[in-house]
Coordinates of C-alpha atoms and ligand atoms in Angstrom, one line a residue:
M1 CA -6.4 3.1 3.9
C2 CA -8.5 4.4 6.8
G3 CA -12.2 4.3 7.0
I4 CA -14.6 7.3 7.2
I5 CA -18.3 7.6 8.0
G6 CA -20.3 10.8 8.5
Y7 CA -24.0 11.4 9.2
V8 CA -26.1 14.5 9.2
G9 CA -29.9 14.3 9.9
P10 CA -32.6 14.6 12.4
G11 CA -31.6 11.6 14.6
P12 CA -28.7 10.9 16.9
A13 CA -25.4 10.6 14.9
T14 CA -23.3 8.5 17.3
P15 CA -25.1 5.1 17.0
R16 CA -25.1 5.4 13.2
I17 CA -21.4 6.3 13.1
L18 CA -20.5 3.4 15.4
S19 CA -22.5 1.0 13.3
G20 CA -20.7 2.4 10.2
L21 CA -17.3 2.0 11.8
Q22 CA -18.1 -1.7 12.7
R23 CA -18.4 -2.3 8.9
L24 CA -15.1 -0.5 8.2
D25 CA -12.6 -2.2 10.4
Y26 CA -11.1 -4.0 7.4
R27 CA -9.8 -0.5 6.4
G28 CA -7.6 -0.3 9.4
Y29 CA -7.6 -1.0 13.1
D30 CA -4.8 1.1 14.7
S31 CA -7.3 3.4 16.4
A32 CA -10.9 4.6 16.1
G33 CA -12.6 7.8 16.9
V34 CA -15.9 9.7 16.7
V35 CA -16.8 13.4 16.7
V36 CA -20.2 15.0 17.1
L37 CA -21.5 18.5 17.5
D38 CA -22.9 18.2 21.0
G39 CA -24.8 21.4 21.7
D40 CA -22.5 24.2 20.8
R41 CA -19.3 22.2 21.4
I42 CA -17.4 19.8 19.2
R43 CA -16.9 16.6 21.2
V44 CA -14.3 14.1 20.2
E45 CA -13.7 10.6 21.7
K46 CA -11.0 8.4 20.3
M47 CA -8.9 5.4 21.4
P48 CA -5.9 3.5 20.1
G49 CA -6.4 -0.1 19.1
K50 CA -9.4 -1.8 17.7
L51 CA -12.9 -0.4 17.6
D52 CA -13.9 -2.4 20.7
H53 CA -11.6 -0.2 22.8
L54 CA -13.5 2.9 21.7
L55 CA -16.9 1.1 22.3
D56 CA -15.8 0.2 25.9
H57 CA -14.5 3.7 26.5
L58 CA -17.8 5.3 25.3
K59 CA -19.8 3.1 27.7
K60 CA -17.9 4.9 30.6
M61 CA -18.5 8.4 29.2
P62 CA -21.6 10.6 29.2
A63 CA -23.7 10.0 26.1
M64 CA -22.5 11.8 22.9
N65 CA -25.5 13.7 21.7
G66 CA -25.7 15.5 18.4
C67 CA -27.2 15.1 15.0
V68 CA -24.1 15.6 12.9
G69 CA -20.9 13.6 13.3
L70 CA -18.0 11.8 11.8
G71 CA -16.2 8.5 12.6
H72 CA -12.8 7.2 11.6
T73 CA -10.9 3.9 11.8
R74 CA -7.2 4.4 11.2
W75 CA -4.4 2.7 9.4
A76 CA -1.5 4.7 10.5
T77 CA 0.9 6.3 8.0
H78 CA 2.2 9.5 9.5
G79 CA 2.6 9.3 13.3
G80 CA 2.4 6.1 15.4
P81 CA -0.9 4.4 16.3
T82 CA -1.4 6.4 19.5
Q83 CA -4.4 8.2 21.0
R84 CA -2.9 11.6 20.2
N85 CA -2.6 10.6 16.5
A86 CA -6.0 9.0 16.3
H87 CA -8.7 10.8 14.3
P88 CA -10.8 13.0 14.4
H89 CA -8.4 16.0 14.7
L90 CA -9.5 19.4 16.0
S91 CA -8.3 22.7 14.7
H92 CA -6.4 25.1 16.9
R93 CA -9.4 26.9 18.2
A94 CA -11.6 23.8 18.2
T95 CA -13.9 25.2 15.5
V96 CA -13.3 22.5 12.9
A97 CA -12.9 18.7 13.3
V98 CA -11.4 16.6 10.5
V99 CA -11.1 13.0 9.6
H100 CA -8.8 12.0 6.7
N101 CA -7.7 9.0 4.6
G102 CA -4.6 9.3 2.5
I103 CA -1.2 11.0 2.7
I104 CA -0.6 14.8 2.5
E105 CA 2.8 15.0 0.9
N106 CA 3.5 18.7 1.6
H107 CA 2.4 18.5 5.2
E108 CA 5.8 19.5 6.6
E109 CA 5.9 22.7 4.6
L110 CA 2.3 23.5 5.5
R111 CA 3.0 22.8 9.2
R112 CA 5.9 25.2 9.2
R113 CA 3.8 27.9 7.6
L114 CA 0.9 27.4 10.1
R115 CA 3.3 27.3 13.1
K116 CA 4.5 30.8 12.0
R117 CA 0.9 31.9 12.0
G118 CA 0.6 30.8 15.6
Y119 CA -1.1 27.4 15.1
R120 CA -0.1 24.8 17.8
F121 CA 0.0 21.1 16.9
A122 CA -1.2 18.4 19.2
S123 CA -0.3 15.3 17.0
E124 CA 2.4 14.1 14.6
T125 CA -0.1 13.5 11.8
D126 CA -0.4 15.1 8.4
T127 CA -4.2 15.3 9.0
E128 CA -3.9 17.9 11.8
V129 CA -2.5 20.3 9.2
I130 CA -5.8 20.0 7.3
A131 CA -7.9 20.9 10.3
H132 CA -5.7 24.0 11.0
L133 CA -5.7 25.0 7.4
V134 CA -9.5 24.8 7.1
E135 CA -9.8 26.9 10.2
D136 CA -7.4 29.4 8.7
H137 CA -9.5 29.8 5.6
Y138 CA -12.9 29.8 7.4
R139 CA -14.8 33.1 7.0
G140 CA -18.3 31.7 7.7
D141 CA -18.7 29.4 4.7
P142 CA -17.6 25.8 5.5
L143 CA -17.5 24.6 1.9
E144 CA -15.4 27.5 0.8
A145 CA -13.0 27.0 3.7
V146 CA -12.4 23.4 2.7
R147 CA -12.2 24.3 -1.0
R148 CA -9.5 26.8 -0.3
A149 CA -7.7 24.4 1.9
I150 CA -7.6 21.5 -0.5
N151 CA -6.2 23.7 -3.2
Q152 CA -3.1 23.8 -1.1
L153 CA -2.8 20.1 -0.5
D154 CA -0.6 17.7 -2.5
G155 CA -0.9 13.9 -2.2
S156 CA -4.0 11.9 -1.6
F157 CA -6.9 12.6 0.6
A158 CA -10.5 11.7 1.4
I159 CA -11.6 14.3 4.0
G160 CA -14.7 14.7 6.2
A161 CA -15.0 18.0 8.1
L162 CA -17.6 19.4 10.6
F163 CA -17.8 22.9 11.9
R164 CA -18.7 24.2 15.4
D165 CA -20.9 26.9 14.0
H166 CA -22.9 24.8 11.5
P167 CA -25.0 22.1 13.2
D168 CA -26.5 20.8 10.0
V169 CA -23.5 20.6 7.6
L170 CA -20.7 18.1 6.8
I171 CA -18.1 18.7 4.1
G172 CA -16.4 16.0 2.1
A173 CA -13.5 16.3 -0.4
R174 CA -11.3 13.9 -2.2
L175 CA -8.2 13.4 -4.3
N176 CA -6.8 10.0 -5.2
S177 CA -8.6 8.3 -2.3
P178 CA -12.2 7.1 -2.5
L179 CA -15.1 9.0 -0.9
L180 CA -18.8 8.7 -1.5
V181 CA -22.0 10.5 -0.4
G182 CA -25.1 8.5 0.6
Y183 CA -28.6 9.8 0.1
G184 CA -31.0 8.8 2.9
E185 CA -34.6 9.8 3.9
G186 CA -34.2 13.3 5.5
A187 CA -30.6 12.4 6.4
N188 CA -27.4 12.1 4.4
Y189 CA -24.1 10.4 4.7
L190 CA -20.4 10.6 3.8
A191 CA -18.2 7.5 3.7
S192 CA -14.9 6.1 2.4
D193 CA -16.6 2.9 1.3
A194 CA -20.1 1.7 0.6
P195 CA -20.3 -1.0 3.4
A196 CA -20.4 1.8 6.0
V197 CA -23.7 3.2 4.7
L198 CA -25.4 0.1 3.4
P199 CA -27.7 -0.3 6.5
F200 CA -29.0 3.2 5.9
T201 CA -29.1 3.7 2.2
R202 CA -28.2 2.0 -1.1
K203 CA -28.2 5.3 -3.1
V204 CA -24.7 6.7 -3.3
A205 CA -22.5 8.9 -5.5
Y206 CA -18.8 8.5 -5.7
L207 CA -17.0 11.9 -5.7
E208 CA -14.4 12.5 -8.5
D209 CA -10.9 13.8 -7.8
R210 CA -10.9 17.3 -6.4
E211 CA -14.6 17.4 -5.9
L212 CA -16.2 18.6 -2.7
A213 CA -19.6 17.9 -1.2
E214 CA -21.7 19.9 1.2
I215 CA -24.0 17.5 2.9
R216 CA -27.1 18.7 4.7
P217 CA -30.1 16.7 6.0
G218 CA -32.2 18.0 3.1
G219 CA -29.7 17.6 0.2
I220 CA -26.2 17.3 -1.1
R221 CA -24.4 19.9 -3.2
V222 CA -21.2 19.0 -5.1
I223 CA -18.7 21.4 -6.6
D224 CA -15.3 21.2 -8.1
A225 CA -12.1 22.7 -6.8
G226 CA -12.8 25.8 -8.8
G227 CA -16.2 26.2 -7.1
R228 CA -18.2 25.2 -10.2
P229 CA -21.3 23.1 -9.5
R230 CA -21.1 19.4 -10.4
D231 CA -23.8 16.8 -11.0
P232 CA -22.7 13.6 -9.4
K233 CA -23.9 10.3 -10.8
V234 CA -26.2 8.6 -8.2
I235 CA -26.1 4.8 -8.3
D236 CA -27.9 2.0 -6.6
I237 CA -25.6 -0.4 -4.7
T238 CA -26.8 -3.9 -5.2
W239 CA -23.9 -5.7 -3.5
D240 CA -24.3 -7.4 -0.1
F241 CA -22.0 -6.3 2.7
A242 CA -19.2 -8.9 1.9
S243 CA -19.0 -7.9 -1.8
A244 CA -19.1 -4.2 -0.8
A245 CA -16.1 -4.6 1.5
K246 CA -14.3 -6.2 -1.4
E247 CA -15.5 -3.3 -3.6
G248 CA -17.2 -5.9 -5.8
Y249 CA -14.1 -8.1 -6.3
P250 CA -14.8 -11.7 -5.4
H251 CA -11.8 -11.9 -3.1
F252 CA -9.7 -9.5 -1.1
M253 CA -6.6 -10.9 -2.9
L254 CA -7.9 -9.8 -6.3
K255 CA -8.8 -6.4 -4.9
E256 CA -5.3 -6.1 -3.5
V257 CA -3.7 -7.1 -6.8
Y258 CA -5.7 -4.3 -8.5
E259 CA -4.8 -1.8 -5.7
Q260 CA -1.1 -2.0 -6.6
P261 CA -1.0 1.0 -8.9
R262 CA -2.5 3.1 -6.0
A263 CA -0.3 1.5 -3.4
L264 CA 2.8 2.0 -5.4
A265 CA 1.9 5.6 -6.2
D266 CA 1.3 6.3 -2.4
T267 CA 4.7 4.6 -1.7
I268 CA 6.7 6.3 -4.3
R269 CA 5.1 9.7 -4.5
G270 CA 6.3 12.1 -1.9
R271 CA 9.7 10.4 -1.7
T272 CA 10.7 11.3 -5.2
N273 CA 10.3 14.3 -7.3
R274 CA 12.6 13.6 -10.2
Q275 CA 15.6 15.5 -8.8
H276 CA 15.4 14.5 -5.2
L277 CA 14.7 11.5 -3.0
H278 CA 13.9 11.8 0.6
F279 CA 12.6 9.7 3.4
P280 CA 11.2 12.2 5.9
E281 CA 10.4 9.5 8.4
L282 CA 13.7 7.7 8.3
E283 CA 15.4 8.8 11.5
I284 CA 18.9 7.5 10.6
P285 CA 21.3 10.3 9.6
A286 CA 23.1 10.1 6.2
R287 CA 26.5 9.8 7.9
R288 CA 25.5 6.6 9.6
L289 CA 24.2 5.1 6.4
R290 CA 27.4 6.2 4.6
A291 CA 29.5 4.4 7.2
A292 CA 27.9 1.0 6.4
K293 CA 30.3 -1.4 4.6
R294 CA 27.7 -4.1 4.0
V295 CA 24.0 -4.7 4.0
T296 CA 22.2 -7.8 5.4
I297 CA 18.6 -8.2 4.6
V298 CA 16.5 -10.5 6.9
A299 CA 12.9 -11.5 5.9
C300 CA 10.6 -14.4 5.3
G301 CA 8.6 -15.7 2.4
T302 CA 7.5 -13.1 0.0
A303 CA 9.2 -10.3 1.9
A304 CA 12.5 -12.3 1.4
H305 CA 11.9 -12.3 -2.3
A306 CA 11.5 -8.5 -2.2
G307 CA 14.9 -8.5 -0.4
M308 CA 16.5 -10.7 -3.0
T309 CA 15.4 -8.3 -5.7
A310 CA 16.9 -5.4 -3.7
K311 CA 20.2 -7.1 -3.5
Y312 CA 20.7 -6.4 -7.2
A313 CA 19.9 -2.8 -6.7
F314 CA 22.1 -2.2 -3.6
E315 CA 25.1 -3.9 -5.4
E316 CA 24.5 -2.2 -8.7
L317 CA 23.8 1.3 -7.5
A318 CA 25.4 1.6 -4.1
R319 CA 28.2 -0.8 -4.8
I320 CA 27.7 -2.3 -1.3
P321 CA 28.0 -6.0 -0.6
T322 CA 24.5 -7.3 0.2
E323 CA 23.3 -10.6 1.4
V324 CA 19.8 -11.8 2.0
V325 CA 19.2 -14.3 4.8
L326 CA 16.0 -16.1 5.6
A327 CA 15.2 -14.7 9.0
S328 CA 14.4 -18.2 10.3
E329 CA 17.9 -19.3 9.5
F330 CA 19.7 -16.1 10.6
R331 CA 19.8 -16.7 14.3
Y332 CA 20.9 -20.3 14.0
G333 CA 23.9 -19.5 11.9
D334 CA 27.0 -17.5 12.8
P335 CA 26.3 -14.3 10.9
V336 CA 29.3 -12.1 10.3
I337 CA 27.7 -8.9 11.5
G338 CA 29.1 -5.8 13.2
R339 CA 28.9 -2.1 13.6
D340 CA 29.7 -1.6 9.9
T341 CA 26.5 -3.6 8.9
L342 CA 23.2 -2.1 7.8
A343 CA 20.7 -4.8 8.7
I344 CA 17.3 -4.4 7.0
A345 CA 14.2 -6.3 8.1
V346 CA 11.5 -6.5 5.4
T347 CA 8.1 -7.3 6.6
Q348 CA 4.5 -6.5 5.8
S349 CA 3.0 -7.2 9.2
G350 CA 5.9 -6.0 11.4
E351 CA 5.1 -9.0 13.7
T352 CA 6.7 -12.0 12.0
M353 CA 8.6 -13.6 14.9
D354 CA 11.5 -15.0 12.8
T355 CA 12.1 -11.6 11.4
L356 CA 11.8 -9.9 14.8
C357 CA 14.3 -12.3 16.4
A358 CA 16.7 -11.9 13.5
I359 CA 16.8 -8.1 13.5
R360 CA 17.1 -8.1 17.3
A361 CA 20.1 -10.5 17.0
A362 CA 21.6 -8.2 14.3
K363 CA 21.3 -5.3 16.6
E364 CA 22.9 -7.2 19.4
H365 CA 25.9 -7.7 17.1
G366 CA 26.1 -3.9 16.7
A367 CA 24.4 -3.5 13.4
L368 CA 22.4 -0.5 12.4
A369 CA 18.8 -1.8 12.1
L370 CA 16.3 -0.5 9.6
A371 CA 12.8 -1.8 9.0
V372 CA 10.8 -1.8 5.7
C373 CA 7.3 -2.3 7.0
N374 CA 3.6 -1.8 6.2
V375 CA 2.2 -1.5 9.7
V376 CA 3.1 1.6 11.6
G377 CA 4.0 1.1 15.2
S378 CA 4.3 -2.7 14.9
S379 CA 6.9 -4.7 16.8
I380 CA 9.7 -4.8 14.1
P381 CA 9.8 -1.0 13.5
R382 CA 9.9 -0.5 17.3
A383 CA 12.9 -2.8 17.5
C384 CA 14.8 -0.9 14.8
D385 CA 16.8 2.3 14.7
G386 CA 14.7 3.6 11.8
T387 CA 11.8 2.6 9.5
V388 CA 10.6 3.3 6.0
Y389 CA 7.0 2.5 5.5
T390 CA 5.4 0.9 2.5
H391 CA 2.1 2.7 2.1
A392 CA 0.2 -0.4 0.8
G393 CA -2.7 -0.1 3.2
P394 CA -4.1 -3.1 5.1
E395 CA -3.4 -6.4 3.3
I396 CA -6.2 -8.9 4.2
G397 CA -5.6 -11.7 1.7
V398 CA -3.1 -14.2 3.3
A399 CA -1.1 -14.2 0.1
S400 CA 1.0 -11.1 -0.1
T401 CA 0.7 -9.0 -3.2
K402 CA 0.6 -5.2 -2.9
A403 CA 3.0 -5.5 0.1
Y404 CA 5.5 -7.2 -2.1
T405 CA 5.6 -4.7 -4.9
T406 CA 5.7 -1.8 -2.5
Q407 CA 8.5 -3.5 -0.6
I408 CA 10.5 -3.6 -3.8
A409 CA 9.7 0.0 -4.5
V410 CA 10.9 1.2 -1.0
L411 CA 14.1 -1.0 -1.1
E412 CA 15.0 0.2 -4.6
L413 CA 14.5 3.8 -3.6
L414 CA 16.7 3.1 -0.6
A415 CA 19.4 1.7 -2.9
I416 CA 19.3 4.9 -5.0
R417 CA 19.6 7.0 -1.9
L418 CA 22.4 4.9 -0.5
G419 CA 24.2 5.2 -3.9
M420 CA 23.9 9.0 -3.8
I421 CA 25.1 9.1 -0.2
R422 CA 28.1 6.9 -0.9
G423 CA 28.9 8.8 -4.1
T424 CA 28.6 5.7 -6.4
L425 CA 25.5 7.2 -8.1
T426 CA 25.6 10.8 -9.4
R427 CA 22.5 13.0 -9.3
E428 CA 22.4 12.8 -13.1
A429 CA 22.6 9.0 -13.1
A430 CA 19.8 8.9 -10.4
R431 CA 17.4 11.0 -12.4
P432 CA 16.3 8.5 -15.0
L433 CA 16.0 5.9 -12.3
L434 CA 13.6 8.1 -10.3
R435 CA 11.7 8.9 -13.4
A436 CA 11.4 5.1 -14.1
M437 CA 10.2 4.7 -10.5
E438 CA 7.5 7.3 -10.9
R439 CA 6.2 5.6 -14.0
V440 CA 5.8 2.2 -12.3
P441 CA 2.2 2.7 -11.1
A442 CA 1.1 3.4 -14.7
A443 CA 3.0 0.4 -16.0
V444 CA 1.4 -1.9 -13.3
E445 CA -2.0 -0.5 -14.3
K446 CA -1.3 -1.5 -17.9
A447 CA 0.0 -4.9 -16.9
L448 CA -3.4 -5.6 -15.2
E449 CA -4.9 -5.7 -18.6
C450 CA -3.5 -9.2 -19.0
D451 CA -6.1 -10.4 -16.5
G452 CA -8.6 -11.9 -19.0
G453 CA -5.9 -13.7 -21.0
V454 CA -4.2 -15.1 -17.8
A455 CA -7.6 -16.3 -16.6
K456 CA -7.9 -18.4 -19.8
L457 CA -4.4 -19.8 -19.3
A458 CA -5.3 -20.7 -15.7
R459 CA -8.3 -22.7 -16.8
K460 CA -6.2 -24.5 -19.4
Y461 CA -3.4 -25.5 -17.0
A462 CA -5.2 -25.8 -13.7
G463 CA -5.0 -29.6 -14.0
S464 CA -1.2 -29.6 -14.2
R465 CA 0.5 -31.3 -11.2
N466 CA 3.7 -29.3 -11.4
F467 CA 4.8 -25.9 -12.5
M468 CA 8.3 -24.4 -13.0
Y469 CA 9.0 -20.6 -12.8
I470 CA 12.3 -19.2 -14.2
G471 CA 13.8 -15.7 -14.4
R472 CA 17.2 -14.0 -14.3
R473 CA 18.8 -11.1 -12.4
Y474 CA 16.2 -8.7 -11.1
N475 CA 13.5 -11.1 -12.2
F476 CA 15.1 -14.2 -10.7
P477 CA 13.3 -13.6 -7.3
N478 CA 10.0 -13.3 -9.1
A479 CA 10.5 -17.0 -10.2
Y480 CA 10.5 -17.9 -6.5
E481 CA 7.6 -15.5 -5.9
G482 CA 5.4 -16.9 -8.8
A483 CA 6.0 -20.4 -7.5
L484 CA 5.2 -19.5 -3.9
K485 CA 1.9 -17.8 -4.9
L486 CA 0.9 -20.8 -6.9
K487 CA 1.8 -23.3 -4.1
E488 CA 0.1 -21.4 -1.3
L489 CA -3.1 -20.6 -3.2
S490 CA -3.7 -23.7 -5.4
Y491 CA -1.8 -26.4 -3.5
I492 CA -0.1 -27.3 -6.8
H493 CA 3.6 -28.2 -6.5
A494 CA 5.7 -25.4 -8.1
E495 CA 9.4 -24.5 -8.1
G496 CA 11.3 -21.3 -8.9
Y497 CA 14.7 -21.4 -10.4
G498 CA 17.3 -19.0 -11.8
A499 CA 16.9 -19.8 -15.5
G500 CA 20.6 -20.6 -15.9
E501 CA 20.3 -23.4 -13.3
M502 CA 17.9 -25.4 -15.4
K503 CA 20.7 -27.3 -17.2
H504 CA 22.3 -28.2 -13.9
G505 CA 19.5 -30.5 -13.0
P506 CA 15.8 -29.4 -13.1
L507 CA 15.7 -29.7 -16.9
A508 CA 15.3 -33.4 -16.3
L509 CA 11.8 -32.7 -15.0
V510 CA 10.7 -31.1 -18.3
D511 CA 8.3 -33.1 -20.5
D512 CA 5.2 -32.2 -22.6
T513 CA 3.0 -32.1 -19.5
F514 CA 5.1 -29.6 -17.6
P515 CA 4.4 -25.9 -17.8
T516 CA 7.3 -23.5 -17.3
V517 CA 6.5 -19.8 -16.7
A518 CA 9.5 -17.7 -17.9
V519 CA 9.9 -14.1 -17.1
C520 CA 11.8 -12.9 -20.1
T521 CA 11.4 -9.1 -20.3
K522 CA 14.3 -7.0 -21.7
G523 CA 17.3 -6.7 -19.5
R524 CA 21.0 -7.5 -19.2
A525 CA 20.5 -11.3 -19.4
Y526 CA 17.7 -11.2 -22.0
D527 CA 19.6 -13.2 -24.6
K528 CA 20.7 -15.7 -22.0
I529 CA 17.2 -16.5 -20.8
L530 CA 16.1 -17.0 -24.4
S531 CA 18.8 -19.7 -24.7
N532 CA 17.4 -21.2 -21.5
M533 CA 13.9 -21.2 -22.9
K534 CA 15.2 -22.9 -26.1
E535 CA 16.5 -25.7 -24.0
I536 CA 13.0 -26.2 -22.5
E537 CA 11.3 -25.9 -25.9
A538 CA 13.6 -28.4 -27.5
R539 CA 12.4 -31.0 -24.9
G540 CA 8.8 -30.4 -25.6
G541 CA 8.1 -28.3 -22.4
I542 CA 5.2 -25.9 -22.4
L543 CA 6.5 -22.4 -22.2
I544 CA 4.3 -19.5 -20.9
A545 CA 6.3 -16.3 -21.3
V546 CA 5.9 -13.0 -19.5
A547 CA 7.5 -10.7 -22.1
N548 CA 7.4 -7.1 -23.4
P549 CA 5.0 -6.2 -26.3
R550 CA 5.7 -7.5 -29.8
D551 CA 8.8 -9.6 -28.9
A552 CA 9.2 -11.8 -32.0
K553 CA 12.0 -13.8 -30.5
V554 CA 9.9 -14.8 -27.5
R555 CA 6.8 -15.5 -29.6
A556 CA 8.9 -17.9 -31.7
L557 CA 9.7 -19.9 -28.7
A558 CA 6.8 -19.8 -26.2
R559 CA 3.4 -21.5 -26.5
H560 CA 1.8 -18.6 -24.7
V561 CA 2.9 -15.0 -24.3
V562 CA 1.6 -12.6 -21.7
E563 CA 2.6 -9.1 -22.5
V564 CA 3.6 -6.4 -19.9
P565 CA 4.9 -2.9 -20.6
Q566 CA 8.6 -2.4 -21.0
T567 CA 10.4 -0.6 -18.2
I568 CA 14.1 -0.4 -17.1
E569 CA 15.2 -3.7 -15.8
M570 CA 15.5 -2.5 -12.2
V571 CA 11.8 -1.7 -11.8
S572 CA 10.5 -4.5 -14.0
P573 CA 9.8 -7.0 -11.2
M574 CA 7.0 -4.8 -9.9
V575 CA 5.4 -5.1 -13.3
T576 CA 6.2 -8.7 -14.3
V577 CA 4.9 -10.1 -11.0
V578 CA 1.3 -9.0 -11.9
P579 CA 0.6 -11.9 -14.3
L580 CA 2.2 -14.3 -11.9
Q581 CA -0.1 -13.2 -9.1
L582 CA -3.1 -13.4 -11.4
L583 CA -2.1 -16.8 -12.7
A584 CA -2.0 -18.2 -9.2
Y585 CA -5.2 -16.5 -8.3
H586 CA -7.2 -17.8 -11.3
I587 CA -5.8 -21.4 -11.0
A588 CA -6.9 -21.4 -7.3
V589 CA -10.3 -20.1 -8.2
T590 CA -10.7 -22.7 -10.9
L591 CA -9.8 -25.4 -8.4
G592 CA -12.3 -24.0 -5.9
R593 CA -9.6 -23.1 -3.3
D594 CA -10.1 -20.7 -0.4
V595 CA -8.2 -17.9 -2.0
D596 CA -8.1 -15.4 0.9
K597 CA -7.4 -18.0 3.6
P598 CA -5.4 -20.9 2.2
R599 CA -5.3 -24.0 4.4
N600 CA -2.6 -24.2 7.1
L601 CA -1.5 -20.6 6.8
A602 CA -2.0 -17.4 8.8
K603 CA -1.5 -13.7 7.8
A604 CA 0.9 -12.9 10.5
V605 CA 3.3 -15.6 11.7
T606 CA 3.9 -14.6 15.3
V607 CA 5.5 -17.9 16.4
E608 CA 9.0 -19.2 15.6
Ligands
F6R701 C1 3.2 -15.3 1.1 C2 3.3 -14.5 2.3 C3 4.3 -14.9 3.3 C4 4.9 -13.6 4.0 C5 5.8 -14.0 5.2 C6 6.4 -12.8 5.9 O1 2.3 -14.8 0.3 O2 2.5 -13.6 2.5 O3 5.4 -15.6 2.8 O4 5.5 -12.8 3.1 O5 5.1 -14.8 6.1 O6 5.4 -12.0 6.4 P1 5.6 -10.5 6.8 O7 5.9 -9.7 5.6 O8 4.4 -10.0 7.5 O9 6.8 -10.5 7.7

């Protein structure tokens, strides 16, 4: 989720690029950089950290002149948030400069091949591979060089490239990552998002997958990956800046809920390909993982709920005893942790103080420490022996959504890997699980179709003073998660329970004013949760069920049914949580709450 802006025209590029970058910092803020063709030399300036660091740095440098240029604000995925890894990246002979948003899945293989051909690498990024590859294909035609290069890339990318020998050309190309061209007066633009170009033009065209654009001051030519001309649809952007940053969604949270199919695809793809499962960035050798006799997961809030879901997978697939401890409690107990413990910190921000203290304490006890994190180079990965990143992109809404589902994805992939390493899961048994994983983004996309129906339910029940959420097994943590989302966004009291617990006390709360949201998709405890729902129905409780399509048994019991696609039970929480997120969202909107910044809360909790 990086930001890209490019300009080619008669005027100076640098001020326009910096102004575009200022409008893109919600796309990432690990580093920022700018490149222009200054005379006959490609000149790059880049700095780690927020854009301000780059702006301060540029003040001390000679002016960057040039009428063609690119800018980039980075959200790190491959390679830490350092100056070396900041974009733009130059090709080996400094003839091509590239900025990139996305993940190149086959970058290691391409890097090996390019090294053999004498290319030297200056960074740890997947992007640098693109710069070298384009240079390798360059025979005088920039568009053709990028076209040939992208035909060798797997994964997702939005690319901007400029060439030392072409002072009036920018090239853009995309796959699975947004990129648009902007039409100005005698000048044209390239950007990852509309806000970057809004001060200069409102006429834009979004490129389609595997399309390329050749952008010159006098016009824009678009072709497909086969070289055939395309006719892009030019639209007028009518949004103001704030709506454009949210891509037209009224809130970042809703945008992030809708980004989940993409975030999950980025997280899962590249780590699975039906037969195999690999974590190239995980620096812990298999023998050390095999030696672990137990797993302890430490996390807070939503991340802890992802950990609770993973417990089922670690125990089922890897047959390894797993406990989940709230990070805020961990240090103040007497945890039984030793050299045979694999301690996993789950965190979106990588900065949560409770989680940081807990994983440090686990390490002090001798545990092998692993982070599951969304922010490359943040404190918690730095404190751990290894990290697996969730590629969710920046999460801006305070309520965690896409980070949660991608955390579950990474943890369950780790459980499969651990099962294979420990010999408790054969390759044959793993295969259908990996296939089910690969189908999750499509299932989540389908689940999002419930939005309209859920919004109606939200309006109907927004006046309720209490809510109950129930689930079992893999979907039991989603009961906690649904309740947490509702509490933090709408300020309505809500509780999550394992459905089997209702008869041990909470059933006393149920009356005909009390909505209970039951996650009752197919799984090992499906019949059991139906009985739990009957107990509620018999007492006049209002049941809202999240169920699989055409489930007559659920329909007979529940007052409202929200349907989500059927999956295997293990991956179902990533799908069933979608209506829970949307219900909380729409109730909060109905009540006029500040959805992206609920009262009393902060996005990263850096105090104990
Ligand atoms: C709830 C929420 C919080 C976080 C928790 C941990 O929507 O976002 O409960 O999950 O504060 O934060 P991270 O994952 O950054 O460690």
